[in-house]
Short mmCIF file of C-alpha atoms in Angstrom, two decimals:
data_model
loop_
_atom_site.label_atom_id
_atom_site.label_comp_id
_atom_site.label_asym_id
_atom_site.label_seq_id
_atom_site.Cartn_x
_atom_site.Cartn_y
_atom_site.Cartn_z
CA MET A 8 108.01 11.78 121.29
CA SER A 9 107.29 13.37 117.91
CA SER A 10 109.48 16.12 116.53
CA PRO A 11 108.04 19.60 115.82
CA ALA A 12 107.93 18.77 112.12
CA GLU A 13 105.71 15.75 112.83
CA ARG A 14 103.19 17.57 115.02
CA PRO A 15 99.89 18.57 113.43
CA PRO A 16 99.57 22.30 112.74
CA ALA A 17 97.93 24.18 115.61
CA LEU A 18 94.49 25.74 115.24
CA ARG A 19 94.07 29.39 116.13
CA LEU A 20 90.76 30.97 117.17
CA LEU A 21 90.35 34.69 116.45
CA ILE A 22 87.60 36.42 118.42
CA PRO A 23 85.96 39.69 117.25
CA ALA A 24 85.68 42.72 119.51
CA ASP A 25 81.88 42.50 119.59
CA ASP A 26 81.75 38.77 120.32
CA VAL A 27 78.38 37.24 121.27
CA ARG A 28 78.11 35.57 124.66
CA ASP A 29 76.13 32.36 125.27
CA PRO A 30 74.74 31.99 121.72
CA GLU A 31 71.75 29.77 121.03
CA VAL A 32 72.63 29.41 117.34
CA THR A 33 75.99 28.90 115.63
CA ILE A 34 76.39 29.53 111.92
CA LEU A 35 79.31 27.25 111.09
CA VAL A 36 80.86 27.72 107.66
CA PRO A 37 84.24 26.69 106.16
CA ALA A 38 85.92 29.21 103.87
CA SER A 39 89.01 29.18 101.69
CA ASN A 40 89.96 32.26 99.68
CA GLU A 41 86.47 33.76 99.60
CA GLU A 42 87.36 37.47 99.92
CA LEU A 43 85.08 38.20 96.95
CA THR A 44 81.96 36.92 98.73
CA ILE A 45 82.68 36.75 102.47
CA GLY A 46 81.56 40.31 103.20
CA ARG A 47 78.19 39.88 101.50
CA PHE A 48 77.77 36.42 103.02
CA LEU A 49 78.27 37.73 106.55
CA ALA A 50 75.85 40.58 105.88
CA TRP A 51 73.27 37.92 104.90
CA CYS A 52 74.02 36.01 108.12
CA HIS A 53 73.50 39.11 110.27
CA GLU A 54 70.26 39.86 108.44
CA GLY A 55 69.00 36.32 109.03
CA ILE A 56 69.96 36.52 112.71
CA ALA A 57 68.20 39.87 113.10
CA ARG A 58 65.04 38.64 111.36
CA GLY A 59 64.72 35.74 113.78
CA GLY A 60 65.87 37.68 116.82
CA TYR A 61 68.40 34.96 117.62
CA ARG A 62 71.35 35.16 119.95
CA ALA A 63 73.85 33.76 117.47
CA GLU A 64 77.52 33.50 116.65
CA ILE A 65 79.14 33.08 113.26
CA LEU A 66 82.13 30.73 113.18
CA ILE A 67 84.21 30.76 110.00
CA VAL A 68 86.62 27.83 109.63
CA ASP A 69 89.27 29.46 107.48
CA SER A 70 92.20 28.07 105.49
CA SER A 71 92.67 31.07 103.19
CA THR A 72 95.75 32.72 101.79
CA ASP A 73 93.87 35.93 100.92
CA ARG A 74 92.07 38.54 103.08
CA THR A 75 89.08 36.33 103.94
CA PRO A 76 89.91 35.99 107.69
CA GLU A 77 90.51 39.72 108.16
CA ILE A 78 87.21 40.62 106.48
CA ALA A 79 85.33 37.99 108.50
CA LEU A 80 86.80 39.12 111.82
CA ALA A 81 86.02 42.76 111.08
CA ALA A 82 82.41 41.76 110.27
CA GLY A 83 81.92 40.22 113.72
CA ALA A 84 82.61 36.55 113.00
CA ARG A 85 84.78 34.24 115.01
CA VAL A 86 87.52 32.84 112.78
CA LEU A 87 89.11 29.45 113.37
CA ARG A 88 92.35 29.38 111.39
CA THR A 89 93.12 25.86 110.20
CA PRO A 90 95.44 24.21 107.68
CA ARG A 91 93.94 23.41 104.27
CA ARG A 92 93.01 19.74 104.54
CA GLY A 93 89.48 19.11 103.30
CA LEU A 94 85.90 20.27 103.82
CA GLY A 95 84.97 17.41 106.15
CA ARG A 96 88.07 18.04 108.21
CA ALA A 97 87.07 21.69 108.63
CA TYR A 98 83.85 20.65 110.38
CA ILE A 99 85.69 18.13 112.56
CA ASP A 100 88.20 20.82 113.63
CA ALA A 101 85.40 23.25 114.44
CA ILE A 102 83.17 21.07 116.65
CA PRO A 103 85.07 21.77 119.94
CA HIS A 104 84.69 25.52 119.28
CA VAL A 105 80.92 25.52 118.61
CA ARG A 106 78.95 27.15 121.44
CA GLY A 107 75.38 27.28 120.13
CA ARG A 108 72.84 24.51 120.75
CA TYR A 109 71.62 24.74 117.15
CA VAL A 110 74.17 24.68 114.32
CA ILE A 111 73.52 25.90 110.77
CA LEU A 112 76.01 24.66 108.18
CA GLY A 113 76.67 25.94 104.67
CA ASP A 114 79.08 27.65 102.29
CA ALA A 115 80.49 31.18 102.29
CA ASP A 116 80.05 31.72 98.55
CA CYS A 117 76.54 33.25 98.69
CA THR A 118 74.99 30.33 96.83
CA TYR A 119 72.89 29.52 99.92
CA ASP A 120 70.75 32.31 101.33
CA PHE A 121 71.62 32.72 105.01
CA ARG A 122 69.05 35.45 105.34
CA GLU A 123 66.61 32.53 105.49
CA ILE A 124 67.87 30.51 108.45
CA ALA A 125 64.56 30.73 110.32
CA PRO A 126 63.05 27.51 108.86
CA PHE A 127 66.06 25.54 110.10
CA VAL A 128 65.98 27.02 113.59
CA GLU A 129 62.21 26.52 113.83
CA LYS A 130 62.53 22.82 112.95
CA LEU A 131 65.37 22.36 115.43
CA ARG A 132 63.46 24.14 118.18
CA ALA A 133 60.45 21.93 117.41
CA GLY A 134 62.47 18.81 118.24
CA CYS A 135 64.20 17.82 115.00
CA ALA A 136 67.87 16.91 115.41
CA TYR A 137 68.89 17.06 111.74
CA VAL A 138 67.39 19.37 109.10
CA MET A 139 68.39 19.16 105.44
CA GLY A 140 67.91 21.96 102.96
CA SER A 141 66.37 20.95 99.64
CA ARG A 142 67.29 22.90 96.54
CA PHE A 143 64.88 20.83 94.49
CA GLY A 144 62.09 21.59 96.95
CA GLY A 145 62.83 25.33 96.86
CA GLY A 146 64.40 26.61 93.68
CA ILE A 147 67.59 26.59 91.65
CA GLU A 148 68.65 29.73 89.82
CA ALA A 149 69.52 29.34 86.13
CA ASP A 150 73.14 28.21 85.67
CA ALA A 151 73.55 27.70 89.44
CA MET A 152 74.11 23.96 89.08
CA PRO A 153 75.73 22.11 86.16
CA ALA A 154 73.24 19.99 84.22
CA LEU A 155 75.21 16.82 85.03
CA HIS A 156 74.85 17.50 88.78
CA ARG A 157 71.24 18.67 88.59
CA TYR A 158 69.76 15.95 86.43
CA VAL A 159 72.10 12.99 86.98
CA GLY A 160 74.61 13.16 89.84
CA THR A 161 72.49 14.47 92.71
CA PRO A 162 69.23 12.62 91.85
CA VAL A 163 71.05 9.31 91.28
CA THR A 164 73.15 9.42 94.47
CA THR A 165 70.12 10.62 96.46
CA PHE A 166 68.12 7.67 95.11
CA ILE A 167 70.93 5.23 96.00
CA LEU A 168 71.22 6.56 99.56
CA ASN A 169 67.46 6.47 100.09
CA ARG A 170 67.28 2.95 98.71
CA ILE A 171 70.12 1.62 100.87
CA PHE A 172 69.13 3.30 104.14
CA GLY A 173 65.37 3.57 103.79
CA SER A 174 65.38 7.39 104.02
CA ARG A 175 63.30 9.93 102.08
CA PHE A 176 65.62 12.85 101.35
CA SER A 177 65.30 14.78 98.11
CA ASP A 178 68.74 16.44 97.98
CA ILE A 179 71.50 14.73 99.97
CA HIS A 180 74.25 17.00 98.59
CA CYS A 181 72.70 20.26 99.73
CA GLY A 182 75.37 22.02 101.77
CA MET A 183 72.94 24.06 103.85
CA ARG A 184 71.67 22.03 106.77
CA GLY A 185 70.95 22.34 110.47
CA ILE A 186 71.75 20.07 113.38
CA THR A 187 71.74 20.20 117.16
CA LEU A 188 75.16 20.31 118.79
CA PRO A 189 74.58 17.06 120.77
CA ALA A 190 73.64 15.31 117.51
CA LEU A 191 76.67 16.74 115.70
CA ARG A 192 78.92 15.36 118.41
CA ARG A 193 77.20 11.98 118.30
CA LEU A 194 77.79 11.72 114.55
CA ASP A 195 81.54 11.38 115.24
CA LEU A 196 82.41 12.53 111.73
CA ARG A 197 85.45 10.87 110.15
CA SER A 198 85.33 11.95 106.49
CA GLN A 199 88.03 14.44 105.56
CA SER A 200 86.64 15.68 102.24
CA TRP A 201 83.44 15.89 100.17
CA GLN A 202 82.04 12.60 101.48
CA TYR A 203 81.27 14.25 104.82
CA ALA A 204 77.85 15.16 103.34
CA SER A 205 76.83 11.54 102.85
CA GLU A 206 78.44 10.38 106.09
CA MET A 207 76.50 12.99 108.07
CA THR A 208 73.17 12.00 106.53
CA ILE A 209 73.83 8.25 106.79
CA LYS A 210 74.79 8.47 110.45
CA ALA A 211 71.77 10.63 111.22
CA VAL A 212 69.60 7.82 109.85
CA HIS A 213 71.63 5.13 111.66
CA LEU A 214 71.25 6.98 114.96
CA GLY A 215 67.53 7.33 114.47
CA LEU A 216 67.69 11.12 114.70
CA LYS A 217 64.47 12.98 114.01
CA CYS A 218 65.07 14.40 110.52
CA ALA A 219 63.29 16.98 108.37
CA GLU A 220 63.75 18.91 105.13
CA VAL A 221 63.11 22.57 104.35
CA PRO A 222 63.02 24.16 100.88
CA ILE A 223 65.77 26.65 100.07
CA ARG A 224 66.89 28.80 97.16
CA PHE A 225 70.18 28.02 95.43
CA TYR A 226 71.99 30.83 93.60
CA LYS A 227 74.72 30.81 90.98
CA ASP A 228 78.25 31.98 91.76
CA GLN A 229 78.88 35.69 91.79
CA GLU A 230 80.55 37.24 88.78
CA GLY A 231 84.28 36.59 88.92
CA ARG A 232 84.10 33.73 91.44
CA GLN A 233 85.10 30.20 90.53
CA SER A 234 83.77 27.31 92.60
CA HIS A 235 86.19 25.11 94.53
CA MET A 236 85.34 22.15 92.30
CA LYS A 237 86.32 24.11 89.21
CA ARG A 238 89.46 25.32 90.95
CA SER A 239 90.42 21.69 91.58
CA GLY A 240 90.00 20.63 87.94
CA TRP A 241 87.41 18.87 85.79
CA LEU A 242 87.92 15.54 87.60
CA GLU A 243 86.90 16.93 91.00
CA PRO A 244 83.10 16.49 90.57
CA TRP A 245 83.66 12.85 89.61
CA ARG A 246 86.05 12.39 92.53
CA ALA A 247 83.51 13.95 94.91
CA GLY A 248 80.73 11.72 93.58
CA TRP A 249 82.87 8.62 93.95
CA GLN A 250 83.86 9.59 97.50
CA ASN A 251 80.20 10.00 98.44
CA LEU A 252 79.34 6.63 96.91
CA GLU A 253 82.21 5.09 98.88
CA ALA A 254 80.72 6.45 102.11
CA MET A 255 77.30 5.03 101.19
CA PHE A 256 78.70 1.61 100.35
CA VAL A 257 80.93 1.41 103.44
CA TYR A 258 78.22 2.43 105.91
CA GLY A 259 75.60 0.54 103.92
CA VAL A 260 77.47 -2.75 103.55
CA ASP A 261 74.66 -4.44 105.49
CA PHE A 262 72.34 -3.63 102.57
CA PHE A 263 74.55 -5.69 100.25
CA ALA A 264 75.03 -8.53 102.72
CA PHE A 265 72.19 -9.35 105.09
CA ARG A 266 69.10 -9.00 102.90
CA PRO A 267 70.51 -10.53 99.70
CA GLY A 268 72.08 -13.28 101.82
CA LEU A 269 68.74 -14.08 103.42
CA VAL A 270 67.12 -14.40 99.99
CA LEU A 271 69.88 -16.71 98.75
CA LEU A 272 69.77 -18.80 101.92
CA VAL A 273 66.01 -19.34 101.82
CA ALA A 274 65.98 -20.02 98.07
CA GLY A 275 68.86 -22.48 98.30
CA LEU A 276 67.39 -24.39 101.21
CA ALA A 277 63.95 -24.50 99.55
CA LEU A 278 65.52 -26.40 96.68
CA MET A 279 68.18 -28.40 98.52
CA LEU A 280 66.22 -29.87 101.42
CA PRO A 281 63.53 -31.65 99.34
CA LEU A 282 66.30 -33.19 97.23
CA THR A 283 67.79 -34.78 100.35
CA PHE A 284 65.49 -37.75 99.72
CA GLY A 285 66.37 -38.16 96.06
CA PRO A 286 65.63 -36.70 92.60
CA ILE A 287 62.36 -34.83 91.98
CA ASP A 288 60.45 -34.44 88.73
CA LEU A 289 58.27 -31.37 88.24
CA GLY A 290 56.74 -31.53 84.79
CA TRP A 291 59.51 -31.45 82.22
CA VAL A 292 62.15 -30.31 84.76
CA HIS A 293 64.23 -33.07 86.34
CA PHE A 294 65.83 -31.92 89.61
CA GLN A 295 68.81 -34.07 90.46
CA VAL A 296 72.28 -33.84 91.95
CA ASN A 297 73.49 -30.92 89.79
CA TRP A 298 70.55 -28.81 90.98
CA MET A 299 71.28 -29.85 94.54
CA LEU A 300 74.91 -28.77 94.28
CA LEU A 301 73.78 -25.40 92.92
CA ALA A 302 71.29 -25.01 95.77
CA MET A 303 73.96 -25.96 98.30
CA SER A 304 76.32 -23.31 96.91
CA LEU A 305 73.66 -20.61 96.92
CA SER A 306 72.55 -21.37 100.46
CA LEU A 307 76.09 -21.43 101.84
CA LEU A 308 76.85 -18.13 100.11
CA GLY A 309 73.63 -16.73 101.52
CA LEU A 310 74.46 -17.91 105.03
CA SER A 311 77.90 -16.29 104.81
CA LEU A 312 76.36 -12.99 103.69
CA VAL A 313 73.81 -13.08 106.51
CA TYR A 314 76.59 -13.59 109.02
CA PHE A 315 78.76 -10.86 107.45
CA GLY A 316 75.80 -8.51 107.68
CA GLY A 317 75.25 -9.45 111.32
CA ILE A 318 78.86 -8.66 112.19
CA VAL A 319 78.62 -5.27 110.46
CA GLN A 320 75.40 -4.49 112.32
CA VAL A 321 77.16 -5.06 115.62
CA LEU A 322 80.30 -3.13 114.64
CA LEU A 323 78.25 -0.09 113.55
CA ASP A 324 75.93 -0.39 116.54
CA GLU A 325 75.44 2.93 118.32
CA ASP A 326 73.81 1.73 121.52
CA GLY A 327 74.31 -2.04 121.72
CA GLY A 328 70.76 -2.80 120.53
CA ASN A 329 71.84 -4.86 117.52
CA TRP A 330 74.12 -6.97 119.68
CA ARG A 331 71.29 -7.71 122.11
CA ARG A 332 69.01 -8.77 119.27
CA TRP A 333 71.61 -11.12 117.79
CA GLU A 334 72.44 -12.50 121.24
CA SER A 335 68.77 -13.35 121.78
CA VAL A 336 68.85 -15.41 118.57
CA PHE A 337 72.30 -16.95 119.11
CA PRO A 338 72.94 -17.31 122.87
CA TYR A 339 76.37 -18.81 123.39
CA ASN A 340 75.64 -22.15 125.09
CA ARG A 341 72.57 -23.01 123.02
CA SER A 342 74.27 -21.99 119.78
CA LEU A 343 77.30 -24.18 120.42
CA ALA A 344 75.03 -27.11 121.22
CA ILE A 345 73.12 -26.60 117.97
CA CYS A 346 76.37 -26.30 116.00
CA GLY A 347 77.60 -29.57 117.51
CA GLY A 348 74.28 -31.23 116.70
CA MET A 349 74.43 -30.01 113.09
CA GLY A 350 77.91 -31.46 112.77
CA LEU A 351 76.88 -34.85 114.17
CA VAL A 352 73.75 -35.11 112.01
CA GLY A 353 75.75 -34.06 108.98
CA LEU A 354 78.38 -36.69 109.73
CA ALA A 355 75.69 -39.35 110.12
CA LEU A 356 74.26 -38.47 106.71
CA LEU A 357 77.72 -38.52 105.14
CA VAL A 358 78.92 -41.84 106.58
CA PRO A 359 76.89 -44.20 104.33
CA MET A 360 78.38 -42.71 101.17
CA VAL A 361 81.91 -42.85 102.63
CA VAL A 362 81.40 -46.50 103.56
CA THR A 363 80.17 -47.26 100.02
CA TYR A 364 83.16 -45.44 98.59
CA ILE A 365 85.59 -47.54 100.66
CA GLN A 366 83.77 -50.79 99.88
CA HIS A 367 84.08 -50.16 96.14
CA GLY A 368 87.80 -49.58 96.23
CA GLY A 369 87.82 -45.80 96.13
CA ARG A 370 85.04 -45.50 93.56
CA LEU A 371 81.37 -44.63 93.83
CA PRO A 372 78.80 -46.64 91.90
CA ALA A 373 75.95 -44.90 90.09
CA LEU A 374 74.28 -42.08 92.00
CA SER A 375 72.00 -43.20 94.76
CA ASN A 376 69.87 -41.57 97.41
CA ALA A 377 72.87 -41.87 99.75
CA THR A 378 74.66 -39.29 97.60
CA TYR A 379 71.83 -36.79 98.04
CA ARG A 380 71.77 -37.32 101.78
CA ALA A 381 75.55 -36.91 101.88
CA ILE A 382 75.30 -33.49 100.19
CA THR A 383 72.82 -32.34 102.83
CA GLY A 384 75.10 -33.78 105.50
CA LEU A 385 78.07 -31.87 104.10
CA TRP A 386 75.98 -28.69 104.11
CA LEU A 387 75.07 -29.23 107.77
CA MET A 388 78.71 -29.69 108.76
CA ILE A 389 79.86 -26.57 106.89
CA ALA A 390 76.93 -24.45 108.09
CA GLY A 391 77.43 -25.64 111.65
CA PHE A 392 81.08 -24.59 111.61
CA GLN A 393 80.17 -21.24 110.00
CA THR A 394 77.64 -20.63 112.75
CA PHE A 395 80.18 -21.55 115.44
CA VAL A 396 82.67 -19.02 114.04
CA PHE A 397 79.92 -16.40 113.67
CA VAL A 398 78.91 -16.75 117.32
CA LEU A 399 82.53 -16.12 118.34
CA LEU A 400 82.99 -13.21 115.93
CA GLN A 401 79.79 -11.61 117.19
CA ARG A 402 81.23 -11.47 120.66
CA VAL A 403 84.52 -10.03 119.44
CA SER A 404 82.61 -7.43 117.38
CA ALA A 405 80.48 -6.49 120.39
CA MET A 406 83.60 -5.92 122.50
CA VAL A 407 85.20 -3.78 119.78
CA ALA A 408 82.02 -1.73 119.31
CA ALA A 409 81.67 -1.19 123.06
CA ARG A 410 85.27 -0.06 123.29
CA LEU A 411 84.79 2.41 120.44
CA ARG A 412 81.68 3.84 122.11
CA GLU A 413 83.68 4.36 125.32
CA LEU A 414 86.45 6.17 123.43
CA ASN A 415 83.95 8.44 121.67
CA GLN A 416 82.16 9.49 124.84
#
């Protein structure tokens, strides 16, 4: 049993006197020492709620040491008091306390205009599960975004995410976004800090959620306010960018494995298999054993990457569909029979060269066609064993993924 010092700090929910019952919409916003802006921000929220005629609650996830929670509570917001442990963690802590079916996320610094929440709610009501705001599609006030973020950081990371996951977002780092509560729960967020933004978008794509974008206005900080990134030092933007890239690479590892591996496998086999029967001359290029060894290496690397990608697909599987597709290609009994056949054929192709080697006292004479066939035989034996291990690992991965799905339900 853990001691009191080892227990995580308790969360505390503060409820205003004029609390809203059975809200349809929840405005969910983390805040830390925002007493300069929180009053104006909440006034914007109430104006946006009134314009749309929504039954809505405002939930502030607060880790402040100033008067932010008192101001928020007095302005009619629910306040969830939490320890200071990261922006992503704030959203994770808040999910059990969200009551609305539609959730609008953002910042409490008045850089996002919460008087204009109607486009998000309309998209969510129309059937979208995840709605991103786009500052580039709406407008960015002068000096609201550093030039490095506006012209390099955000466009580059948005391009990378779209390229890896096949999405079409224009501004993946926009903090104002909407999501249905069932979808938010399904995302099972794990990121504790800035990378939550990429994780949320990546998982929305992985889950096949219906996504949309709406244009928004982005304003500069109020006079006297310093952004949290500036408060954390000049390295923080670089740290945030690297954390977001880490999330993209981790959840997008299949992009770097399966598709490149397939290309290498096909290219390697296209060169190696014809050389099984001996050297080939194409014009001035003489393809012989050195080319065959290169092709063998490329194809084995490609096969490994394809199998790595397959394992990742199953581990990150949300509904078991990837496992069923792989199982249809590699059913257990048939796959083991094929692996055994590959090993036997490979051994048969390798034997003549081994016999020649023994007959010549541990030396091979000049290269012959037997050498080329032996290389193909060696490839078949290695690839057969790789496939055998992959079939087993697929089943282990499927069991792990199924167990994780059970735990998250």
